[in-house]
PDB file of C-alpha atoms and ligand atoms in Angstrom:
ATOM      1  CA  UNK K 209     -67.883  19.588 187.059  1.00  0.00           C
ATOM      2  CA  UNK K 210     -64.918  21.245 188.863  1.00  0.00           C
ATOM      3  CA  UNK K 211     -63.401  23.902 188.357  1.00  0.00           C
ATOM      4  CA  UNK K 212     -59.896  25.454 190.006  1.00  0.00           C
ATOM      5  CA  UNK K 213     -61.950  27.545 192.885  1.00  0.00           C
ATOM      6  CA  UNK K 214     -62.012  23.979 194.602  1.00  0.00           C
ATOM      7  CA  UNK K 215     -58.619  25.226 195.360  1.00  0.00           C
ATOM      8  CA  UNK K 216     -59.110  28.662 196.068  1.00  0.00           C
ATOM      9  CA  UNK K 217     -58.985  30.275 199.792  1.00  0.00           C
ATOM     10  CA  UNK K 218     -59.629  33.395 199.104  1.00  0.00           C
ATOM     11  CA  UNK K 219     -61.142  35.709 196.205  1.00  0.00           C
ATOM     12  CA  UNK K 220     -60.626  39.582 195.880  1.00  0.00           C
ATOM     13  CA  UNK K 221     -63.674  41.541 193.783  1.00  0.00           C
ATOM     14  CA  UNK K 222     -62.659  44.771 192.240  1.00  0.00           C
ATOM     15  CA  UNK K 223     -64.553  46.977 191.093  1.00  0.00           C
ATOM     16  CA  UNK K 224     -64.381  48.957 188.335  1.00  0.00           C
ATOM     17  CA  UNK K 225     -66.572  51.477 189.641  1.00  0.00           C
ATOM     18  CA  UNK K 226     -63.913  52.384 192.378  1.00  0.00           C
ATOM     19  CA  UNK K 227     -60.715  53.652 192.310  1.00  0.00           C
ATOM     20  CA  UNK K 228     -57.919  52.665 194.077  1.00  0.00           C
ATOM     21  CA  UNK K 229     -56.161  54.177 196.753  1.00  0.00           C
ATOM     22  CA  UNK K 230     -53.841  56.846 196.163  1.00  0.00           C
ATOM     23  CA  UNK K 231     -50.596  55.512 195.219  1.00  0.00           C
ATOM     24  CA  UNK K 232     -51.313  51.866 194.549  1.00  0.00           C
ATOM     25  CA  UNK K 233     -51.896  50.348 191.169  1.00  0.00           C
ATOM     26  CA  UNK K 234     -53.486  46.885 189.251  1.00  0.00           C
ATOM     27  CA  UNK K 235     -49.999  45.182 189.811  1.00  0.00           C
ATOM     28  CA  UNK K 236     -50.206  45.727 193.203  1.00  0.00           C
ATOM     29  CA  UNK K 237     -53.760  44.568 193.449  1.00  0.00           C
ATOM     30  CA  UNK K 238     -52.859  41.747 191.478  1.00  0.00           C
ATOM     31  CA  UNK K 239     -50.014  41.075 194.104  1.00  0.00           C
ATOM     32  CA  UNK K 240     -52.048  40.109 197.611  1.00  0.00           C
ATOM     33  CA  UNK K 241     -51.516  37.098 197.636  1.00  0.00           C
ATOM     34  CA  UNK K 242     -55.480  35.876 196.480  1.00  0.00           C
ATOM     35  CA  UNK K 243     -56.096  33.173 194.650  1.00  0.00           C
ATOM     36  CA  UNK K 244     -58.302  35.080 191.921  1.00  0.00           C
ATOM     37  CA  UNK K 245     -59.435  38.256 190.774  1.00  0.00           C
ATOM     38  CA  UNK K 246     -63.144  39.165 189.682  1.00  0.00           C
ATOM     39  CA  UNK K 247     -63.757  42.390 188.411  1.00  0.00           C
ATOM     40  CA  UNK K 248     -67.520  43.266 188.967  1.00  0.00           C
ATOM     41  CA  UNK K 249     -70.133  44.858 190.756  1.00  0.00           C
ATOM     42  CA  UNK K 250     -73.540  45.865 190.897  1.00  0.00           C
ATOM     43  CA  UNK K 251     -73.633  49.853 190.561  1.00  0.00           C
ATOM     44  CA  UNK K 252     -72.721  51.748 187.449  1.00  0.00           C
ATOM     45  CA  UNK K 253     -70.917  48.697 185.570  1.00  0.00           C
ATOM     46  CA  UNK K 254     -70.286  50.028 181.887  1.00  0.00           C
ATOM     47  CA  UNK K 255     -67.851  47.911 178.883  1.00  0.00           C
ATOM     48  CA  UNK K 256     -66.134  50.403 179.307  1.00  0.00           C
ATOM     49  CA  UNK K 257     -65.019  50.379 182.845  1.00  0.00           C
ATOM     50  CA  UNK K 258     -64.888  46.769 183.131  1.00  0.00           C
ATOM     51  CA  UNK K 259     -62.606  46.724 179.892  1.00  0.00           C
ATOM     52  CA  UNK K 260     -59.797  49.319 181.375  1.00  0.00           C
ATOM     53  CA  UNK K 261     -59.236  46.794 184.713  1.00  0.00           C
ATOM     54  CA  UNK K 262     -59.091  43.335 183.459  1.00  0.00           C
ATOM     55  CA  UNK K 263     -56.573  45.197 180.720  1.00  0.00           C
ATOM     56  CA  UNK K 264     -54.867  46.170 184.119  1.00  0.00           C
ATOM     57  CA  UNK K 265     -54.828  42.939 185.630  1.00  0.00           C
ATOM     58  CA  UNK K 266     -54.391  40.782 182.389  1.00  0.00           C
ATOM     59  CA  UNK K 267     -50.353  41.862 182.130  1.00  0.00           C
ATOM     60  CA  UNK K 268     -49.849  39.865 186.192  1.00  0.00           C
ATOM     61  CA  UNK K 269     -49.916  36.230 186.765  1.00  0.00           C
ATOM     62  CA  UNK K 270     -53.296  35.589 188.714  1.00  0.00           C
ATOM     63  CA  UNK K 271     -56.291  33.959 187.726  1.00  0.00           C
ATOM     64  CA  UNK K 272     -58.696  36.321 186.048  1.00  0.00           C
ATOM     65  CA  UNK K 273     -62.895  36.366 185.902  1.00  0.00           C
ATOM     66  CA  UNK K 274     -65.272  38.761 185.350  1.00  0.00           C
ATOM     67  CA  UNK K 275     -68.547  39.176 187.188  1.00  0.00           C
ATOM     68  CA  UNK K 276     -71.015  41.048 185.412  1.00  0.00           C
ATOM     69  CA  UNK K 277     -74.108  42.239 186.453  1.00  0.00           C
ATOM     70  CA  UNK K 278     -75.929  42.798 183.061  1.00  0.00           C
ATOM     71  CA  UNK K 279     -74.916  41.603 179.298  1.00  0.00           C
ATOM     72  CA  UNK K 280     -73.740  44.981 178.779  1.00  0.00           C
ATOM     73  CA  UNK K 281     -70.657  45.161 181.320  1.00  0.00           C
ATOM     74  CA  UNK K 282     -69.149  42.021 179.480  1.00  0.00           C
ATOM     75  CA  UNK K 283     -65.946  41.810 177.481  1.00  0.00           C
ATOM     76  CA  UNK K 284     -64.057  39.130 176.147  1.00  0.00           C
ATOM     77  CA  UNK K 285     -60.909  39.105 176.413  1.00  0.00           C
ATOM     78  CA  UNK K 286     -57.610  36.413 175.998  1.00  0.00           C
ATOM     79  CA  UNK K 287     -56.604  37.508 180.030  1.00  0.00           C
ATOM     80  CA  UNK K 288     -59.771  35.872 181.136  1.00  0.00           C
ATOM     81  CA  UNK K 289     -59.738  32.375 183.173  1.00  0.00           C
ATOM     82  CA  UNK K 290     -63.795  32.708 183.045  1.00  0.00           C
ATOM     83  CA  UNK K 291     -66.994  34.003 183.040  1.00  0.00           C
ATOM     84  CA  UNK K 292     -68.223  34.142 186.466  1.00  0.00           C
ATOM     85  CA  UNK K 293     -72.357  34.484 186.363  1.00  0.00           C
ATOM     86  CA  UNK K 294     -74.505  34.592 189.015  1.00  0.00           C
ATOM     87  CA  UNK K 295     -77.966  33.589 189.602  1.00  0.00           C
ATOM     88  CA  UNK K 296     -79.776  35.107 192.356  1.00  0.00           C
ATOM     89  CA  UNK K 297     -81.840  32.061 193.967  1.00  0.00           C
ATOM     90  CA  UNK K 298     -83.982  34.821 196.338  1.00  0.00           C
ATOM     91  CA  UNK K 299     -84.223  37.330 194.137  1.00  0.00           C
ATOM     92  CA  UNK K 300     -88.189  38.430 193.804  1.00  0.00           C
ATOM     93  CA  UNK K 301     -87.365  39.515 190.443  1.00  0.00           C
ATOM     94  CA  UNK K 302     -86.732  36.356 187.647  1.00  0.00           C
ATOM     95  CA  UNK K 303     -84.662  38.691 185.429  1.00  0.00           C
ATOM     96  CA  UNK K 304     -81.804  37.892 188.183  1.00  0.00           C
ATOM     97  CA  UNK K 305     -82.584  34.435 187.853  1.00  0.00           C
ATOM     98  CA  UNK K 306     -83.137  33.907 183.868  1.00  0.00           C
ATOM     99  CA  UNK K 307     -83.940  37.197 182.418  1.00  0.00           C
ATOM    100  CA  UNK K 308     -80.929  38.661 182.156  1.00  0.00           C
ATOM    101  CA  UNK K 309     -79.180  35.249 181.087  1.00  0.00           C
ATOM    102  CA  UNK K 310     -81.582  34.808 178.729  1.00  0.00           C
ATOM    103  CA  UNK K 311     -81.289  38.539 176.695  1.00  0.00           C
ATOM    104  CA  UNK K 312     -77.136  37.876 177.206  1.00  0.00           C
ATOM    105  CA  UNK K 313     -77.430  34.261 174.802  1.00  0.00           C
ATOM    106  CA  UNK K 314     -80.062  36.834 172.723  1.00  0.00           C
ATOM    107  CA  UNK K 315     -77.317  39.648 172.237  1.00  0.00           C
ATOM    108  CA  UNK K 316     -74.209  38.294 172.372  1.00  0.00           C
ATOM    109  CA  UNK K 317     -72.774  36.039 169.451  1.00  0.00           C
ATOM    110  CA  UNK K 318     -69.584  35.062 171.270  1.00  0.00           C
ATOM    111  CA  UNK K 319     -70.012  33.654 174.019  1.00  0.00           C
ATOM    112  CA  UNK K 320     -67.916  31.183 175.297  1.00  0.00           C
ATOM    113  CA  UNK K 321     -69.417  28.825 177.408  1.00  0.00           C
ATOM    114  CA  UNK K 322     -66.375  26.391 177.979  1.00  0.00           C
ATOM    115  CA  UNK K 323     -65.322  29.360 180.432  1.00  0.00           C
ATOM    116  CA  UNK K 324     -68.884  30.350 181.351  1.00  0.00           C
ATOM    117  CA  UNK K 325     -69.689  29.061 185.411  1.00  0.00           C
ATOM    118  CA  UNK K 326     -72.879  30.186 187.089  1.00  0.00           C
ATOM    119  CA  UNK K 327     -73.350  31.210 190.696  1.00  0.00           C
ATOM    120  CA  UNK K 328     -75.811  30.221 192.998  1.00  0.00           C
ATOM    121  CA  UNK K 329     -75.961  33.118 194.687  1.00  0.00           C
ATOM    122  CA  UNK K 330     -78.342  34.216 197.945  1.00  0.00           C
ATOM    123  CA  UNK K 331     -78.181  37.498 198.797  1.00  0.00           C
ATOM    124  CA  UNK K 332     -78.675  38.914 202.349  1.00  0.00           C
ATOM    125  CA  UNK K 333     -78.048  42.379 202.962  1.00  0.00           C
ATOM    126  CA  UNK K 334     -81.189  44.063 202.583  1.00  0.00           C
ATOM    127  CA  UNK K 335     -79.190  47.373 202.330  1.00  0.00           C
ATOM    128  CA  UNK K 336     -76.704  46.437 200.013  1.00  0.00           C
ATOM    129  CA  UNK K 337     -77.202  47.479 196.077  1.00  0.00           C
ATOM    130  CA  UNK K 338     -77.382  44.075 195.108  1.00  0.00           C
ATOM    131  CA  UNK K 339     -80.476  43.610 197.697  1.00  0.00           C
ATOM    132  CA  UNK K 340     -82.637  46.052 195.865  1.00  0.00           C
ATOM    133  CA  UNK K 341     -81.676  45.643 192.411  1.00  0.00           C
ATOM    134  CA  UNK K 342     -82.583  41.728 192.738  1.00  0.00           C
ATOM    135  CA  UNK K 343     -85.560  42.933 195.055  1.00  0.00           C
ATOM    136  CA  UNK K 344     -84.389  39.802 197.547  1.00  0.00           C
ATOM    137  CA  UNK K 345     -85.782  38.615 199.958  1.00  0.00           C
ATOM    138  CA  UNK K 346     -83.433  38.607 202.349  1.00  0.00           C
ATOM    139  CA  UNK K 347     -85.338  37.981 205.780  1.00  0.00           C
ATOM    140  CA  UNK K 348     -84.413  34.060 205.912  1.00  0.00           C
ATOM    141  CA  UNK K 349     -83.337  31.930 208.851  1.00  0.00           C
ATOM    142  CA  UNK K 350     -80.569  29.591 209.183  1.00  0.00           C
ATOM    143  CA  UNK K 351     -82.613  26.984 208.102  1.00  0.00           C
ATOM    144  CA  UNK K 352     -83.882  28.449 204.513  1.00  0.00           C
ATOM    145  CA  UNK K 353     -80.036  29.648 203.690  1.00  0.00           C
ATOM    146  CA  UNK K 354     -79.449  25.922 203.952  1.00  0.00           C
ATOM    147  CA  UNK K 355     -82.334  24.750 202.041  1.00  0.00           C
ATOM    148  CA  UNK K 356     -81.687  27.190 199.339  1.00  0.00           C
ATOM    149  CA  UNK K 357     -77.715  26.455 199.182  1.00  0.00           C
ATOM    150  CA  UNK K 358     -78.984  22.973 198.837  1.00  0.00           C
ATOM    151  CA  UNK K 359     -81.824  23.615 196.232  1.00  0.00           C
ATOM    152  CA  UNK K 360     -78.909  25.475 194.298  1.00  0.00           C
ATOM    153  CA  UNK K 361     -76.545  22.120 194.295  1.00  0.00           C
ATOM    154  CA  UNK K 362     -79.069  19.300 194.312  1.00  0.00           C
ATOM    155  CA  UNK K 363     -81.472  20.854 191.805  1.00  0.00           C
ATOM    156  CA  UNK K 364     -80.127  23.459 189.650  1.00  0.00           C
ATOM    157  CA  UNK K 365     -76.597  21.641 189.495  1.00  0.00           C
ATOM    158  CA  UNK K 366     -74.310  24.865 191.056  1.00  0.00           C
ATOM    159  CA  UNK K 367     -71.158  24.183 191.436  1.00  0.00           C
ATOM    160  CA  UNK K 368     -70.129  27.419 193.291  1.00  0.00           C
ATOM    161  CA  UNK K 369     -73.046  28.453 195.932  1.00  0.00           C
ATOM    162  CA  UNK K 370     -72.097  32.529 197.085  1.00  0.00           C
ATOM    163  CA  UNK K 371     -73.458  33.716 200.508  1.00  0.00           C
ATOM    164  CA  UNK K 372     -73.297  37.722 199.504  1.00  0.00           C
ATOM    165  CA  UNK K 373     -73.405  39.854 202.682  1.00  0.00           C
ATOM    166  CA  UNK K 374     -72.132  42.662 200.292  1.00  0.00           C
ATOM    167  CA  UNK K 375     -71.312  45.654 202.719  1.00  0.00           C
ATOM    168  CA  UNK K 376     -71.853  43.900 206.218  1.00  0.00           C
ATOM    169  CA  UNK K 377     -70.501  41.030 207.949  1.00  0.00           C
ATOM    170  CA  UNK K 378     -72.574  37.937 208.012  1.00  0.00           C
ATOM    171  CA  UNK K 379     -73.816  35.568 210.520  1.00  0.00           C
ATOM    172  CA  UNK K 380     -71.355  32.599 211.028  1.00  0.00           C
ATOM    173  CA  UNK K 381     -74.349  30.856 211.856  1.00  0.00           C
ATOM    174  CA  UNK K 382     -76.042  30.413 208.435  1.00  0.00           C
ATOM    175  CA  UNK K 383     -72.726  30.160 206.169  1.00  0.00           C
ATOM    176  CA  UNK K 384     -72.559  26.858 208.295  1.00  0.00           C
ATOM    177  CA  UNK K 385     -76.204  26.155 207.709  1.00  0.00           C
ATOM    178  CA  UNK K 386     -75.649  26.463 204.188  1.00  0.00           C
ATOM    179  CA  UNK K 387     -72.656  24.568 204.083  1.00  0.00           C
ATOM    180  CA  UNK K 388     -73.558  21.622 206.032  1.00  0.00           C
ATOM    181  CA  UNK K 389     -76.149  20.942 203.291  1.00  0.00           C
ATOM    182  CA  UNK K 390     -73.828  21.027 200.617  1.00  0.00           C
ATOM    183  CA  UNK K 391     -72.487  18.272 199.148  1.00  0.00           C
ATOM    184  CA  UNK K 392     -69.556  18.576 196.685  1.00  0.00           C
ATOM    185  CA  UNK K 393     -70.490  22.355 196.102  1.00  0.00           C
ATOM    186  CA  UNK K 394     -67.671  24.839 196.339  1.00  0.00           C
ATOM    187  CA  UNK K 395     -69.503  27.904 199.429  1.00  0.00           C
ATOM    188  CA  UNK K 396     -68.202  31.311 198.886  1.00  0.00           C
ATOM    189  CA  UNK K 397     -68.809  33.837 201.327  1.00  0.00           C
ATOM    190  CA  UNK K 398     -68.722  37.867 200.498  1.00  0.00           C
ATOM    191  CA  UNK K 399     -69.452  40.700 202.479  1.00  0.00           C
ATOM    192  CA  UNK K 400     -67.495  43.085 205.366  1.00  0.00           C
ATOM    193  CA  UNK K 401     -64.316  41.005 205.865  1.00  0.00           C
ATOM    194  CA  UNK K 402     -62.365  44.042 206.960  1.00  0.00           C
ATOM    195  CA  UNK K 403     -59.320  42.319 208.909  1.00  0.00           C
ATOM    196  CA  UNK K 404     -56.979  38.532 209.554  1.00  0.00           C
ATOM    197  CA  UNK K 405     -60.081  37.493 212.304  1.00  0.00           C
ATOM    198  CA  UNK K 406     -62.909  38.162 209.730  1.00  0.00           C
ATOM    199  CA  UNK K 407     -61.124  36.554 206.921  1.00  0.00           C
ATOM    200  CA  UNK K 408     -60.727  33.403 209.637  1.00  0.00           C
ATOM    201  CA  UNK K 409     -63.669  33.714 210.983  1.00  0.00           C
ATOM    202  CA  UNK K 410     -65.611  33.171 208.057  1.00  0.00           C
ATOM    203  CA  UNK K 411     -62.850  30.854 206.078  1.00  0.00           C
ATOM    204  CA  UNK K 412     -64.208  28.419 209.027  1.00  0.00           C
ATOM    205  CA  UNK K 413     -67.250  27.263 206.944  1.00  0.00           C
ATOM    206  CA  UNK K 414     -67.218  29.117 203.746  1.00  0.00           C
ATOM    207  CA  UNK K 415     -64.294  27.351 200.977  1.00  0.00           C
ATOM    208  CA  UNK K 416     -63.699  30.797 199.814  1.00  0.00           C
ATOM    209  CA  UNK K 417     -64.397  34.124 201.638  1.00  0.00           C
ATOM    210  CA  UNK K 418     -64.829  36.938 198.887  1.00  0.00           C
ATOM    211  CA  UNK K 419     -63.294  40.711 199.750  1.00  0.00           C
ATOM    212  CA  UNK K 420     -64.438  43.751 197.776  1.00  0.00           C
ATOM    213  CA  UNK K 421     -64.492  47.166 199.010  1.00  0.00           C
ATOM    214  CA  UNK K 422     -61.677  46.979 201.175  1.00  0.00           C
ATOM    215  CA  UNK K 423     -58.908  47.146 198.114  1.00  0.00           C
ATOM    216  CA  UNK K 424     -60.811  50.354 197.553  1.00  0.00           C
ATOM    217  CA  UNK K 425     -60.902  51.695 201.052  1.00  0.00           C
ATOM    218  CA  UNK K 426     -58.444  50.384 202.818  1.00  0.00           C
ATOM    219  CA  UNK K 427     -55.876  48.853 200.006  1.00  0.00           C
ATOM    220  CA  UNK K 428     -53.602  46.179 199.237  1.00  0.00           C
ATOM    221  CA  UNK K 429     -52.089  45.729 202.736  1.00  0.00           C
ATOM    222  CA  UNK K 430     -55.209  45.091 204.200  1.00  0.00           C
ATOM    223  CA  UNK K 431     -56.105  42.634 201.448  1.00  0.00           C
ATOM    224  CA  UNK K 432     -52.970  40.392 202.159  1.00  0.00           C
ATOM    225  CA  UNK K 433     -53.927  40.054 205.886  1.00  0.00           C
ATOM    226  CA  UNK K 434     -57.517  38.780 205.244  1.00  0.00           C
ATOM    227  CA  UNK K 435     -55.723  36.335 203.025  1.00  0.00           C
ATOM    228  CA  UNK K 436     -52.772  35.241 205.683  1.00  0.00           C
ATOM    229  CA  UNK K 437     -56.688  34.755 207.978  1.00  0.00           C
ATOM    230  CA  UNK K 438     -58.197  33.131 205.043  1.00  0.00           C
ATOM    231  CA  UNK K 439     -55.559  30.558 204.220  1.00  0.00           C
ATOM    232  CA  UNK K 440     -54.495  29.804 208.170  1.00  0.00           C
ATOM    233  CA  UNK K 441     -58.372  28.427 209.066  1.00  0.00           C
TER     234      UNK K 441
HETATM  235  C1  GRG H  27     -76.343  37.417 182.595  1.00  0.00           C
HETATM  236  C2  GRG H  27     -75.286  38.167 183.125  1.00  0.00           C
HETATM  237  C3  GRG H  27     -74.123  38.151 182.128  1.00  0.00           C
HETATM  238  C4  GRG H  27     -75.624  38.441 183.975  1.00  0.00           C
HETATM  239  C5  GRG H  27     -76.217  38.398 185.270  1.00  0.00           C
HETATM  240  C6  GRG H  27     -76.682  39.324 185.662  1.00  0.00           C
HETATM  241  C7  GRG H  27     -76.934  38.996 187.295  1.00  0.00           C
HETATM  242  C8  GRG H  27     -78.641  37.780 187.414  1.00  0.00           C
HETATM  243  C9  GRG H  27     -76.417  39.310 188.119  1.00  0.00           C
HETATM  244  C10 GRG H  27     -77.015  38.989 189.858  1.00  0.00           C
HETATM  245  C11 GRG H  27     -77.002  40.170 190.922  1.00  0.00           C
HETATM  246  C12 GRG H  27     -75.616  41.302 190.762  1.00  0.00           C
HETATM  247  C13 GRG H  27     -75.818  42.642 190.053  1.00  0.00           C
HETATM  248  C14 GRG H  27     -74.186  40.609 190.760  1.00  0.00           C
HETATM  249  C15 GRG H  27     -73.100  41.555 190.624  1.00  0.00           C
HETATM  250  C16 GRG H  27     -72.257  41.463 191.787  1.00  0.00           C
HETATM  251  C17 GRG H  27     -72.534  41.737 192.906  1.00  0.00           C
HETATM  252  C18 GRG H  27     -73.217  41.339 194.428  1.00  0.00           C
HETATM  253  C19 GRG H  27     -71.977  42.461 193.382  1.00  0.00           C
HETATM  254  C20 GRG H  27     -71.813  43.287 194.103  1.00  0.00           C
HETATM  255  O1  GRG H  27     -72.260  44.825 193.876  1.00  0.00           O
HETATM  256  P1  GRG H  27     -72.667  45.436 195.196  1.00  0.00           P
HETATM  257  O2  GRG H  27     -71.975  45.832 196.774  1.00  0.00           O
HETATM  258  O3  GRG H  27     -73.882  45.094 196.384  1.00  0.00           O
HETATM  259  O4  GRG H  27     -72.847  47.248 195.313  1.00  0.00           O
HETATM  260  P2  GRG H  27     -71.851  48.018 194.490  1.00  0.00           P
HETATM  261  O5  GRG H  27     -70.535  48.012 195.432  1.00  0.00           O
HETATM  262  O6  GRG H  27     -71.637  48.488 193.237  1.00  0.00           O
HETATM  263  O7  GRG H  27     -72.913  49.501 195.139  1.00  0.00           O
HETATM  264  O1  1GP H  28     -67.339  44.273 199.383  1.00  0.00           O
HETATM  265  P1  1GP H  28     -67.644  43.898 200.678  1.00  0.00           P
HETATM  266  O2  1GP H  28     -68.153  44.128 201.547  1.00  0.00           O
HETATM  267  O3  1GP H  28     -66.329  42.910 201.006  1.00  0.00           O
HETATM  268  O4  1GP H  28     -67.989  42.389 199.779  1.00  0.00           O
HETATM  269  C1  1GP H  28     -67.679  41.363 199.017  1.00  0.00           C
HETATM  270  C2  1GP H  28     -68.501  40.609 197.997  1.00  0.00           C
HETATM  271  O5  1GP H  28     -69.579  39.739 198.564  1.00  0.00           O
HETATM  272  C3  1GP H  28     -69.086  41.816 196.777  1.00  0.00           C
HETATM  273  O6  1GP H  28     -70.359  41.094 196.328  1.00  0.00           O
HETATM  274 MG1   MG H  29     -69.454  46.451 196.754  1.00  0.00          MG
END
């Protein structure tokens, strides 16, 4: 399977539990030049907050996805291009590998499987909320990260492998090692990208760089510079 992400360089992750910079709108957020927007976050996620941001972004011409952190954060909307569902390969608690997914399948009769895609996450910042929630084993060397990436693609058929350093800039050597082991899967990198140089650096090895907090902390001009960095790499 090859999805639209094979054409992406940059993905902007908007957290419905955070505010935009004063004076900026969702229209501005949709016009940063990013290839797609994913709405999601770990903490404080509700269906209402998710729906508000999806509705606000759905009016503009940008590919729009949700990345729910649990089944109660899922919203169905015609403006969505799809659902990105994490599977945390280095989670300490099986809920984040299959348990939450089983609950979603049990509770939601409207799942649109044709637009539902999984992401094989490797969570590496021990101080992030996602690491805490999933009890991820973040103490992995480059060889182990690469092996998780290989297993995700070859044994679990993941078309997206996601190195997640949410909140900090990660180790490029681990990103390079993962890329080295992948055949066809698309490698996402997210965490701490804050300017042209950090985007450019991570895009050397990642296929898609993900930018999150920057849009909430610094705003759309800063995001635009990361788009340039990713596209130039
Ligand atoms: C089955 C369904 C519907 C969902 C699967 C849910 C799973 C397995 C989630 C895995 C872990 C997770 C919570 C992913 C959410 C995406 C993510 C990593 C967002 C970044 O969050 P942080 O930046 O750590 O958190 P905050 O910014 O909210 O503090
Ligand atoms: O918020 P930042 O640190 O940019 O991380 C982006 C994304 O990978 C979070 O899931
Ligand atoms: Mg975050």
